Tab-separated table of C-alpha atoms and ligand atoms in Angstrom:
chain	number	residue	atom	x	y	z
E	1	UNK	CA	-3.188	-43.568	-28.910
E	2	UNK	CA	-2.579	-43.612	-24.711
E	3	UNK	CA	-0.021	-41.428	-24.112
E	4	UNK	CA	0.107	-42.200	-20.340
E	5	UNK	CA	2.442	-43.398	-18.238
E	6	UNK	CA	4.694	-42.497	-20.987
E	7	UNK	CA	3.824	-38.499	-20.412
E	8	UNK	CA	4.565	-38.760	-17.046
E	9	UNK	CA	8.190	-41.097	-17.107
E	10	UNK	CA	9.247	-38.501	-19.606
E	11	UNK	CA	8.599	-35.248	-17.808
E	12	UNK	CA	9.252	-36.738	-14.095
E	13	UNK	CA	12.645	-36.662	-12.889
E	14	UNK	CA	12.161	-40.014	-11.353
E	15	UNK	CA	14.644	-43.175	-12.621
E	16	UNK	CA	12.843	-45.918	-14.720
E	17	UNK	CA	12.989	-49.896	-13.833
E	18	UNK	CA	14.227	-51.361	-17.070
E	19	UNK	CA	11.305	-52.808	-18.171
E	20	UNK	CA	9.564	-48.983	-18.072
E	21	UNK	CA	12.612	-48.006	-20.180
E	22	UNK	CA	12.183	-50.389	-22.665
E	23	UNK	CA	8.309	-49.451	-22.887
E	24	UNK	CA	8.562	-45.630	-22.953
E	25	UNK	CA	11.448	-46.709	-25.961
E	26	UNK	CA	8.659	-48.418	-28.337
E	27	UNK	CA	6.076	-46.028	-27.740
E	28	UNK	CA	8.491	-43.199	-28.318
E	29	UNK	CA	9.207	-44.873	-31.773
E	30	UNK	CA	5.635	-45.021	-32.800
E	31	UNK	CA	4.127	-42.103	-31.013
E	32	UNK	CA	5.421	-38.530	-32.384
E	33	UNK	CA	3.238	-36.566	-29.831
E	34	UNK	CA	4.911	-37.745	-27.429
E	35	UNK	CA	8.774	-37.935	-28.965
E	36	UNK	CA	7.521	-33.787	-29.431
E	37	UNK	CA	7.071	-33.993	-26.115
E	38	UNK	CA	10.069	-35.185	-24.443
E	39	UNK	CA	12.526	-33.113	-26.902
E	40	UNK	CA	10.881	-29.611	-26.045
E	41	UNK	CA	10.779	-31.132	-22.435
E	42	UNK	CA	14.483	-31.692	-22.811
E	43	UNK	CA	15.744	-27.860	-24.364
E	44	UNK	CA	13.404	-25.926	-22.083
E	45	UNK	CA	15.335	-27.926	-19.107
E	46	UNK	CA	18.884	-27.668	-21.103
E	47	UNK	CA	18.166	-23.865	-21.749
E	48	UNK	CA	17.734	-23.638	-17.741
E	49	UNK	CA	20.900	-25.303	-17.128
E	50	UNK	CA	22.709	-22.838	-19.004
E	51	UNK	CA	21.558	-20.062	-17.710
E	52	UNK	CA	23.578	-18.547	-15.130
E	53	UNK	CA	22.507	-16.241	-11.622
E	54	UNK	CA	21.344	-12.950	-12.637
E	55	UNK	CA	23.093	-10.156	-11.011
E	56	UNK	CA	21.581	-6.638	-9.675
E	57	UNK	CA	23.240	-3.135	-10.994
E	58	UNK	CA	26.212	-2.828	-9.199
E	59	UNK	CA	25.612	-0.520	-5.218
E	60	UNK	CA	22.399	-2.793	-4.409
E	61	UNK	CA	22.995	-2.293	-1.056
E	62	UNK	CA	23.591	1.144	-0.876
E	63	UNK	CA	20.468	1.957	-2.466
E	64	UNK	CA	18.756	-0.792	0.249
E	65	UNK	CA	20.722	1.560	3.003
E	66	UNK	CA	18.801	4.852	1.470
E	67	UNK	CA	15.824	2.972	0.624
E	68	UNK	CA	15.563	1.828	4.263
E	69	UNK	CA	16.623	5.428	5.256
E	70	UNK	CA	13.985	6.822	3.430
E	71	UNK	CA	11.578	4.653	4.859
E	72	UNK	CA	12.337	5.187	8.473
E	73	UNK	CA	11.740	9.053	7.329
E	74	UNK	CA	8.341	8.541	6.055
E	75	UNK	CA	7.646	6.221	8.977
E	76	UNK	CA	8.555	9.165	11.005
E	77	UNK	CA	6.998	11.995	9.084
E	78	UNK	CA	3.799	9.371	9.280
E	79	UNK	CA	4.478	9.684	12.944
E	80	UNK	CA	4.860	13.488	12.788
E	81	UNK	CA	1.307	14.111	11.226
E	82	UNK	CA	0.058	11.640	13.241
E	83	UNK	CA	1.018	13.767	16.238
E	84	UNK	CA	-0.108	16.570	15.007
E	85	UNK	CA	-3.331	15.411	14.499
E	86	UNK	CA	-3.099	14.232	17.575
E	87	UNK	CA	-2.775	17.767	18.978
E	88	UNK	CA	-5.442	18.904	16.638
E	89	UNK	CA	-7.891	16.387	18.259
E	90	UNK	CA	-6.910	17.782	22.115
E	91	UNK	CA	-6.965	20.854	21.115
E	92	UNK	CA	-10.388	20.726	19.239
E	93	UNK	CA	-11.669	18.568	22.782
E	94	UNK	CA	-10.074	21.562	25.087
E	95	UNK	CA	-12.098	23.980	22.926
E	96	UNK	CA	-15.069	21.916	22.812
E	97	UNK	CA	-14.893	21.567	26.807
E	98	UNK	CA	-14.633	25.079	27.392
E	99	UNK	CA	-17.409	26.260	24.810
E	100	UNK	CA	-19.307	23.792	26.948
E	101	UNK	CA	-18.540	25.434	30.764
E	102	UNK	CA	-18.785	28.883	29.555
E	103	UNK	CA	-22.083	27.850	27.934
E	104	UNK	CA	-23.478	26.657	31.185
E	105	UNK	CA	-21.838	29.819	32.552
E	106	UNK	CA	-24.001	31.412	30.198
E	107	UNK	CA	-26.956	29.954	30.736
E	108	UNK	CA	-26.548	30.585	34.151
E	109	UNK	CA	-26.177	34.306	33.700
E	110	UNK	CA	-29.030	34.216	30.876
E	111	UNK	CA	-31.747	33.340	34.063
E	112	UNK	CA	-30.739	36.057	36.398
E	113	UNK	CA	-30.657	38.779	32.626
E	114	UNK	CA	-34.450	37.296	32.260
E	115	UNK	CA	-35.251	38.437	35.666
E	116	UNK	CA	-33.212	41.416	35.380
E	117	UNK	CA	-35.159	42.438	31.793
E	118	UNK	CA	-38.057	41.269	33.276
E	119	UNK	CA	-37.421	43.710	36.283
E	120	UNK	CA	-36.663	46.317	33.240
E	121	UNK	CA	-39.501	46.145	31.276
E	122	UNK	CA	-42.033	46.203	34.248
E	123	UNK	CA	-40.317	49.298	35.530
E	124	UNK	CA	-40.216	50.966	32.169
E	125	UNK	CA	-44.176	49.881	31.463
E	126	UNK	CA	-45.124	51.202	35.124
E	127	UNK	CA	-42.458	54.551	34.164
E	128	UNK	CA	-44.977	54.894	30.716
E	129	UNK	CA	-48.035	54.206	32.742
E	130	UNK	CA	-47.449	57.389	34.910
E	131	UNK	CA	-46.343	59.403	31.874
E	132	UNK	CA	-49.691	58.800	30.367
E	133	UNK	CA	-51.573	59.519	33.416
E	134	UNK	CA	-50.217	63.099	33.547
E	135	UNK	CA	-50.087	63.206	29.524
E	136	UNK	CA	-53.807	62.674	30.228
E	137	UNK	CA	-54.098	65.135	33.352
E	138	UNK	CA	-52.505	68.111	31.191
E	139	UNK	CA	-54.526	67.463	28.224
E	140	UNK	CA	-57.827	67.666	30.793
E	141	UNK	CA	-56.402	70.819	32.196
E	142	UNK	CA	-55.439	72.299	28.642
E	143	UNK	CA	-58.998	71.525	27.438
E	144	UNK	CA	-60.943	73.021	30.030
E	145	UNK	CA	-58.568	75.591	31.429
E	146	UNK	CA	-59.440	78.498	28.707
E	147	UNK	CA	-63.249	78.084	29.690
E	148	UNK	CA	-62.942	79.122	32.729
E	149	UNK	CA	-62.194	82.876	31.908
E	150	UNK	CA	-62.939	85.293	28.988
E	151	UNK	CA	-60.395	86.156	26.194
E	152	UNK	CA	-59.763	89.560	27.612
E	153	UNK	CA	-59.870	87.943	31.014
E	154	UNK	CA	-57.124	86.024	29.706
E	155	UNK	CA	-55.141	89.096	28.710
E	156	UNK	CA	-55.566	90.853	31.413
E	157	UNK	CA	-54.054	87.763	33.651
E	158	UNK	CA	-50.958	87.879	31.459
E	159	UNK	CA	-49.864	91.131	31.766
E	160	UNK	CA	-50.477	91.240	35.707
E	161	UNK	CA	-48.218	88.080	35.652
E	162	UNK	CA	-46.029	89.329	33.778
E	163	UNK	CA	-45.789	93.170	35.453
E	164	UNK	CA	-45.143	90.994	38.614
E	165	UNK	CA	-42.407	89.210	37.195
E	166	UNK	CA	-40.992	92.467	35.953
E	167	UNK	CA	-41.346	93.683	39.418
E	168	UNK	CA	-39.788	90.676	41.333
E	169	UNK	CA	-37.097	90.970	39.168
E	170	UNK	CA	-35.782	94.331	39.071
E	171	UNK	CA	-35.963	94.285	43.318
E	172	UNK	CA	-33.882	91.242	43.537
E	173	UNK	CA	-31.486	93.496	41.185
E	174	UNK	CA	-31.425	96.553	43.285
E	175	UNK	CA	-31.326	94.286	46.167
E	176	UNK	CA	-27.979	92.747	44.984
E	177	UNK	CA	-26.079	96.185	44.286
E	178	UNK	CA	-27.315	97.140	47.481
E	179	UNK	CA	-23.971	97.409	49.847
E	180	UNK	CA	-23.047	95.882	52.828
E	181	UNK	CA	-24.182	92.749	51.287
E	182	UNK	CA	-21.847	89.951	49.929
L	1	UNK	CA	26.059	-19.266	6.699
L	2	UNK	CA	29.832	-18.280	7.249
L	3	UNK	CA	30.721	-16.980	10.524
L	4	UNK	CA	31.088	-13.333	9.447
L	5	UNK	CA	26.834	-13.348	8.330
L	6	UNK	CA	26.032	-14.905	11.580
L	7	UNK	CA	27.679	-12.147	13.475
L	8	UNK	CA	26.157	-9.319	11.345
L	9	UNK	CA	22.895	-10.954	11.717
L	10	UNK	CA	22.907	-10.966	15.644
L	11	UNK	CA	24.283	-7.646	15.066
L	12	UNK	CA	21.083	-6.668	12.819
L	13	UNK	CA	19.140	-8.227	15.561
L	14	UNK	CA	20.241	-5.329	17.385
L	15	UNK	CA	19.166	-2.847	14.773
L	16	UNK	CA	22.595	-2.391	13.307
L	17	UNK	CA	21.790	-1.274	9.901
L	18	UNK	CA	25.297	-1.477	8.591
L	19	UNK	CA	25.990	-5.197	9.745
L	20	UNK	CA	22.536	-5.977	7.853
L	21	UNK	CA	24.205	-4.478	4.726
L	22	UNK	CA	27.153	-7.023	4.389
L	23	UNK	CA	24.137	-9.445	4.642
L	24	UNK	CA	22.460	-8.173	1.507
L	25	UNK	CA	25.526	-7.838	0.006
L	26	UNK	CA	26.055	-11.407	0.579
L	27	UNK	CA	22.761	-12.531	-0.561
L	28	UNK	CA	21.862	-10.051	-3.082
L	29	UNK	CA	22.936	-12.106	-5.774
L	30	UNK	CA	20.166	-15.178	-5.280
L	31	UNK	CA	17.562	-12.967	-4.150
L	32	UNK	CA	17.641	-10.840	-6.827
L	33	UNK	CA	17.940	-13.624	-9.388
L	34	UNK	CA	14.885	-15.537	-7.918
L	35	UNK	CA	12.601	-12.213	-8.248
L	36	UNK	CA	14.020	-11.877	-11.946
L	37	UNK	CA	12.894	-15.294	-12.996
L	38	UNK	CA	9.916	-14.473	-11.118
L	39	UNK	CA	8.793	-11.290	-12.407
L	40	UNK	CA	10.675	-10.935	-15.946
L	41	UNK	CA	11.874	-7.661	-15.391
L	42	UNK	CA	15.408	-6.042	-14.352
L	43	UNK	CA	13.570	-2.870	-12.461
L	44	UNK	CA	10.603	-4.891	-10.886
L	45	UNK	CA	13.426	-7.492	-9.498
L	46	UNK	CA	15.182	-4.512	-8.209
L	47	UNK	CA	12.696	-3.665	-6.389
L	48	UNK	CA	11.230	-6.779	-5.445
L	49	UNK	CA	14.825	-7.957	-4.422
L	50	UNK	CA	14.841	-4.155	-2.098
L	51	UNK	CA	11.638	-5.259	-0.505
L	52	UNK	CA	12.429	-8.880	0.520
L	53	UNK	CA	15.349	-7.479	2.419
L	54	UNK	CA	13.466	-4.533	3.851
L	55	UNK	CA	11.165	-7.214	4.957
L	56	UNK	CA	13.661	-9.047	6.358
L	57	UNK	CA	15.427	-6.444	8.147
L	58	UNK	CA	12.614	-5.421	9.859
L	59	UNK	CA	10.708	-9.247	10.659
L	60	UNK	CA	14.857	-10.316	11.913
L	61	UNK	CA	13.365	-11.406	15.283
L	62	UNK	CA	11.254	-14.083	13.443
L	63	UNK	CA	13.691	-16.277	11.626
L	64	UNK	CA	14.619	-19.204	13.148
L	65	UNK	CA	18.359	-19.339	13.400
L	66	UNK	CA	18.220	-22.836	12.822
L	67	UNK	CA	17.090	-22.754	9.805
L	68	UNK	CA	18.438	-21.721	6.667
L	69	UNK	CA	18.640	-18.056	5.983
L	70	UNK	CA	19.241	-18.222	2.596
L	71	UNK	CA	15.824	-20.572	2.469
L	72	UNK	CA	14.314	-17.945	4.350
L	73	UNK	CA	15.219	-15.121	2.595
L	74	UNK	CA	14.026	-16.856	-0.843
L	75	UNK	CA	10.671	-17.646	1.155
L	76	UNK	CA	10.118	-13.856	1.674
L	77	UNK	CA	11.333	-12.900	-1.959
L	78	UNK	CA	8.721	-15.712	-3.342
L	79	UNK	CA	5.592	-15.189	-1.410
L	80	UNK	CA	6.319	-11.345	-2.400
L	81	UNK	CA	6.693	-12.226	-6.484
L	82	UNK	CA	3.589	-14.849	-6.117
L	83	UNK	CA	1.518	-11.644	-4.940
L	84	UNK	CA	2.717	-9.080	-7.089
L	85	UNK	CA	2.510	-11.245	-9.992
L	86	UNK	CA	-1.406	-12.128	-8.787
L	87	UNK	CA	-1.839	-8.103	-8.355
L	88	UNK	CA	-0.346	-7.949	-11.696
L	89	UNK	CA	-2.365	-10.230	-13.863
L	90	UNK	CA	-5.339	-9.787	-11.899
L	91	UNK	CA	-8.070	-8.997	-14.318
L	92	UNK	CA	-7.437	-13.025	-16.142
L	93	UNK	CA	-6.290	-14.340	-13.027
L	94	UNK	CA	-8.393	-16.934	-11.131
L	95	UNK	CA	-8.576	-18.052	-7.868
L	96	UNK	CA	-6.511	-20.610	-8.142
L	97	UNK	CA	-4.013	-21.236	-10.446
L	98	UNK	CA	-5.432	-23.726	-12.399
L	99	UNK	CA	-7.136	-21.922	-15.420
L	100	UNK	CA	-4.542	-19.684	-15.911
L	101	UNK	CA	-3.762	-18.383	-19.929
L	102	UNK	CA	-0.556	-19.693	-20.134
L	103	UNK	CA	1.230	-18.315	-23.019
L	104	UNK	CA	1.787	-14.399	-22.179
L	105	UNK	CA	3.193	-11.517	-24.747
L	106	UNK	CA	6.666	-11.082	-23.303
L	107	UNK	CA	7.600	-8.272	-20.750
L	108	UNK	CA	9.262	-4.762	-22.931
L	109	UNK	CA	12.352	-5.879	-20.924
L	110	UNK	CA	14.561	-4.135	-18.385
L	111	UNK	CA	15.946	-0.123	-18.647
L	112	UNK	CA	19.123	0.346	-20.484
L	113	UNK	CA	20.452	1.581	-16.916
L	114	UNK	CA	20.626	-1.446	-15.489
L	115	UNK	CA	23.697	-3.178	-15.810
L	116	UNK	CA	22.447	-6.373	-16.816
L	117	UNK	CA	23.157	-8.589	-19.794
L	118	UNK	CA	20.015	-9.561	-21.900
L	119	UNK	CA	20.771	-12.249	-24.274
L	120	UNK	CA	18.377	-14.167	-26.569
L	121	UNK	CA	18.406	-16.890	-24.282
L	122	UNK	CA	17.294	-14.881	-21.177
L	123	UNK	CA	14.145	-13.712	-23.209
L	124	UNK	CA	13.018	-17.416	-24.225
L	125	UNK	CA	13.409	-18.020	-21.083
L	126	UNK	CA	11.099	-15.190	-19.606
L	127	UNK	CA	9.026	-16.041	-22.323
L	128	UNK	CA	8.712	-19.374	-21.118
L	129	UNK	CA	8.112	-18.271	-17.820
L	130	UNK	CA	5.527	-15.819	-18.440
L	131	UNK	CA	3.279	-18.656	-19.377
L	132	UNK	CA	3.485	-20.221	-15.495
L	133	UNK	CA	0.970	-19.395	-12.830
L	134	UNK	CA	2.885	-17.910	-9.811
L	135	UNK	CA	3.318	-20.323	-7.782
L	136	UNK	CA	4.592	-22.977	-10.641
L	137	UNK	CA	6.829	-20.523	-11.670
L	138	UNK	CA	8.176	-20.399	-7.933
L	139	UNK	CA	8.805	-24.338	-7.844
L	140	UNK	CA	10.495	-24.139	-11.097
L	141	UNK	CA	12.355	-21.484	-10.427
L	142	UNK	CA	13.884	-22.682	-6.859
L	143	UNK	CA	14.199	-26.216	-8.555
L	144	UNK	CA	16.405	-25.581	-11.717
L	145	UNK	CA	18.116	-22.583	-10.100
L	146	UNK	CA	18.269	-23.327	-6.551
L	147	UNK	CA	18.360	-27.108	-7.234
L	148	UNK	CA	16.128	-26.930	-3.970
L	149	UNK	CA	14.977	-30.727	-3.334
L	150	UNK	CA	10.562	-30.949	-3.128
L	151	UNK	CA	10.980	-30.904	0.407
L	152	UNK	CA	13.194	-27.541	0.027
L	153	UNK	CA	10.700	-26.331	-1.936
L	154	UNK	CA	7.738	-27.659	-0.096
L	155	UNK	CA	9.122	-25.591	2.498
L	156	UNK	CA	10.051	-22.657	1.586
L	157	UNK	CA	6.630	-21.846	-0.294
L	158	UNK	CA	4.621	-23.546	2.503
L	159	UNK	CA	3.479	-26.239	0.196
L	160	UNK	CA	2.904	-30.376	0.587
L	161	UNK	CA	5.588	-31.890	-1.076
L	162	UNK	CA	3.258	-34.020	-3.012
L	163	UNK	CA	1.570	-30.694	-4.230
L	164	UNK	CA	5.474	-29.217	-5.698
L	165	UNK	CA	5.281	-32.582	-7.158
L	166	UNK	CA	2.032	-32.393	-9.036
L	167	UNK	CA	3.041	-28.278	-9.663
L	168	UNK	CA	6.239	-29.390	-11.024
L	169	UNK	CA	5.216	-31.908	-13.547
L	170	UNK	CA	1.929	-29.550	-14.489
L	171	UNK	CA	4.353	-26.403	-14.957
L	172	UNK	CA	6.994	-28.890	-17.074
L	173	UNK	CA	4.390	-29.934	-19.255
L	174	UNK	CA	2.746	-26.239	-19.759
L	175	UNK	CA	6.559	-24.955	-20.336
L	176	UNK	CA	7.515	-28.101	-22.914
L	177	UNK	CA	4.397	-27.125	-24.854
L	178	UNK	CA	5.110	-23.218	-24.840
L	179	UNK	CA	8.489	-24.228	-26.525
L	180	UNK	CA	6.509	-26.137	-29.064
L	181	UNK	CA	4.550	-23.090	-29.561
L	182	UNK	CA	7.756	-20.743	-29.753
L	183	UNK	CA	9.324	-22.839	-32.019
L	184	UNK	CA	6.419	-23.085	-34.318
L	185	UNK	CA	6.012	-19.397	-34.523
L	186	UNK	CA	9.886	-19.103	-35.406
L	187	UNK	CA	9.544	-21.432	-38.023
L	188	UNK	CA	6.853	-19.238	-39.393
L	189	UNK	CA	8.992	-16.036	-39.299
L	190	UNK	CA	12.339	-17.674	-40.295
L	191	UNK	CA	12.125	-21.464	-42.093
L	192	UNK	CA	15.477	-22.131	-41.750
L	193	UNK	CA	15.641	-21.509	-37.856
L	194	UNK	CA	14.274	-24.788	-36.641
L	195	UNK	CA	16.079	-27.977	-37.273
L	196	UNK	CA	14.548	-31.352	-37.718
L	197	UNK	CA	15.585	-33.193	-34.683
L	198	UNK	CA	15.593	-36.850	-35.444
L	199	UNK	CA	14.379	-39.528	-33.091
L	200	UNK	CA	16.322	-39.512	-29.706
L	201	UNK	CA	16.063	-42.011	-26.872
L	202	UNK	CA	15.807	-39.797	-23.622
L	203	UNK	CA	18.557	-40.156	-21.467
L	204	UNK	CA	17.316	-40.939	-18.117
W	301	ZN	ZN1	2.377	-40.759	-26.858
């Protein structure tokens, strides 16, 4: 069985000529799909009807007022941290800037210290150079030094030097208690 | 508009939060009834009812003052249930509309704390509701409660009028059927519940 227009007269609110009346009236007695149709159709729209505006708990609008409160806050904290971060970001950039300038500072300084090490270490090498020369000299001296005279030759040498000594130092002391001096 | 709400709404415009109060006190009533149908539940109405005035406190410099504010205000509150609804049923939702499973398991229902009345009625109707794609549920919704003409409608939810037309008869049809189905299950849980109804000429 066609169940259109008859679907569509009985679910549209539009008005129906007479002769679409009288058609959607027969086919309504000999269609049950339809006559389903159109009752349900009719209590789902008469159950609307009845049913009243649905009211919010009662102090909707103060809790709007501290909702919108609340939000202005978070908006602001929001503002707060973004600030801060903001602050973060120069102060991170000032940092950054002056690691930079007292790198090139730095560097700067690090070209004159090359010289100046360089300027060190050829001192100290020339400084070890002349240390080894005489190192060398003495150990020439040391080595052929006792060849030159005899052991006793030796002795004897030491105890004029040192009967000299002896002697230079007991006139400087008889010399200093001597008065009229100091 | 009364006099009063358009003087607290230029003095809104000025970022008076108090005069924007008496204007949600004024309206609270149909917005928060429109995101009830809408969403099925006391505490996501609440707060879908909060947000379309928060929007509209803060977007004041774009209504048209000569328009309706109501209309507007009910624009805001339905493009806001239409998206949380889509958000909500997301993982059977399609693109469009179209395909959408309309019969849904109802809603647990609002918190005991809010002071609203929950009849049997209000839960077939929710019930009914449920099975609507968002967007037929809004033209329903703002024609049976808000007896908003198609052209109301067509502009408050930025449709054609010929397309609240076609939504209209689609969502009648899908909510005449659910009934069928409702019915039929009560039958099956209590056989005395559903009445015969005999042969009745419609009454057009
Ligand atoms: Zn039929």
């Amino acid at each position: 069985m066609r169940h259109q227009p008859f679907e569509t007269w009985l679910l549209f609110d539009d008005p129906l000529t007479p002769d679409q009346a009288r058609a959607l009236d027969e086919h309504l007695r000999a269609c049950e799909t339809c006559r389903a149709l159109g009752h349900s159709w009719r209590s789902v729209a008469s159950l609307f009807q009845a049913s009243p505006d649905l009211e919010p708990a009662p102090g909707f609008a103060n809790r709007w007022k501290a909702r919108l409160v609340q939000e202005d806050q978070g908006v602001l904290t929001a503002r707060y941290r973004w600030q801060s971060w903001i602050t973060l970001i120069l102060i991170a950039n000032g940092v950054s800037l002056l690691g930079m300038l007292l790198g090139m500072t730095f560097f700067d300084t690090f070209d004159s210290l090359t010289e100046i090490l360089l300027v060190l270490v050829y001192r100290l090498t020339s400084l070890l150079t002349v240390i080894n020369i005489f190192q060398n000299l003495l150990a020439i001296l040391i080595r052929t030094i006792p060849g030159l005279l005899s052991p006793s030759g030796w002795a004897i040498l030491a105890l004029i030097v040192s009967s000299g000594s002896l002697l230079w130092v007991l006139s400087m002391a008889r010399l200093a208690r001597m008065p009229g001096r100091a | 508009m009364n006099d009063n709400e358009a003087i607290w709404l230029a003095q809104a415009r000025e970022g008076e939060k108090d005069a924007f109060s008496h204007i949600v006190e004024a309206y609270q009533r149909p917005v928060f009834s429109l995101c009830y149908r809408m969403l099925g539940d006391a505490g996501d109405a609440e707060d879908a009812a909060q947000e379309t005035f928060l929007r509209a406190y803060r977007h004041l410099n774009r209504y048209d003052p000569g328009r309706s504010f109501a209309t507007w205000l009910l624009s805001i509150a339905s493009h806001y249930c239409i998206d949380r609804l889509r958000k909500r049923r997301l993982p059977s939702f399609s693109i469009d509309d179209e395909e959408y499973d309309w019969w849904q398991p109802p809603d647990p229902g609002p918190s005991p704390e809010m002071a609203l009345v929950m009849d049997e009625k209000q839960t077939r109707i929710r019930q009914l509701l449920d099975g609507l794609a968002p967007r037929d549920r809004a033209v329903v919704v703002l024609h049976y409660w808000y007896e908003y003409s198609y052209e109301e409608i067509a502009d408050t939810l930025a449709l054609s009028e010929s397309a609240v037309k076609s939504r209209l008869y689609r969502a009648r049809r899908a909510l005449a059927e659910s009934w069928q189905l409702q019915e039929a299950q009560m039958e099956i849980l209590e056989p005395d519940h559903v009445e015969r109804i005999p042969y009745e000429t419609p009454a057009f």
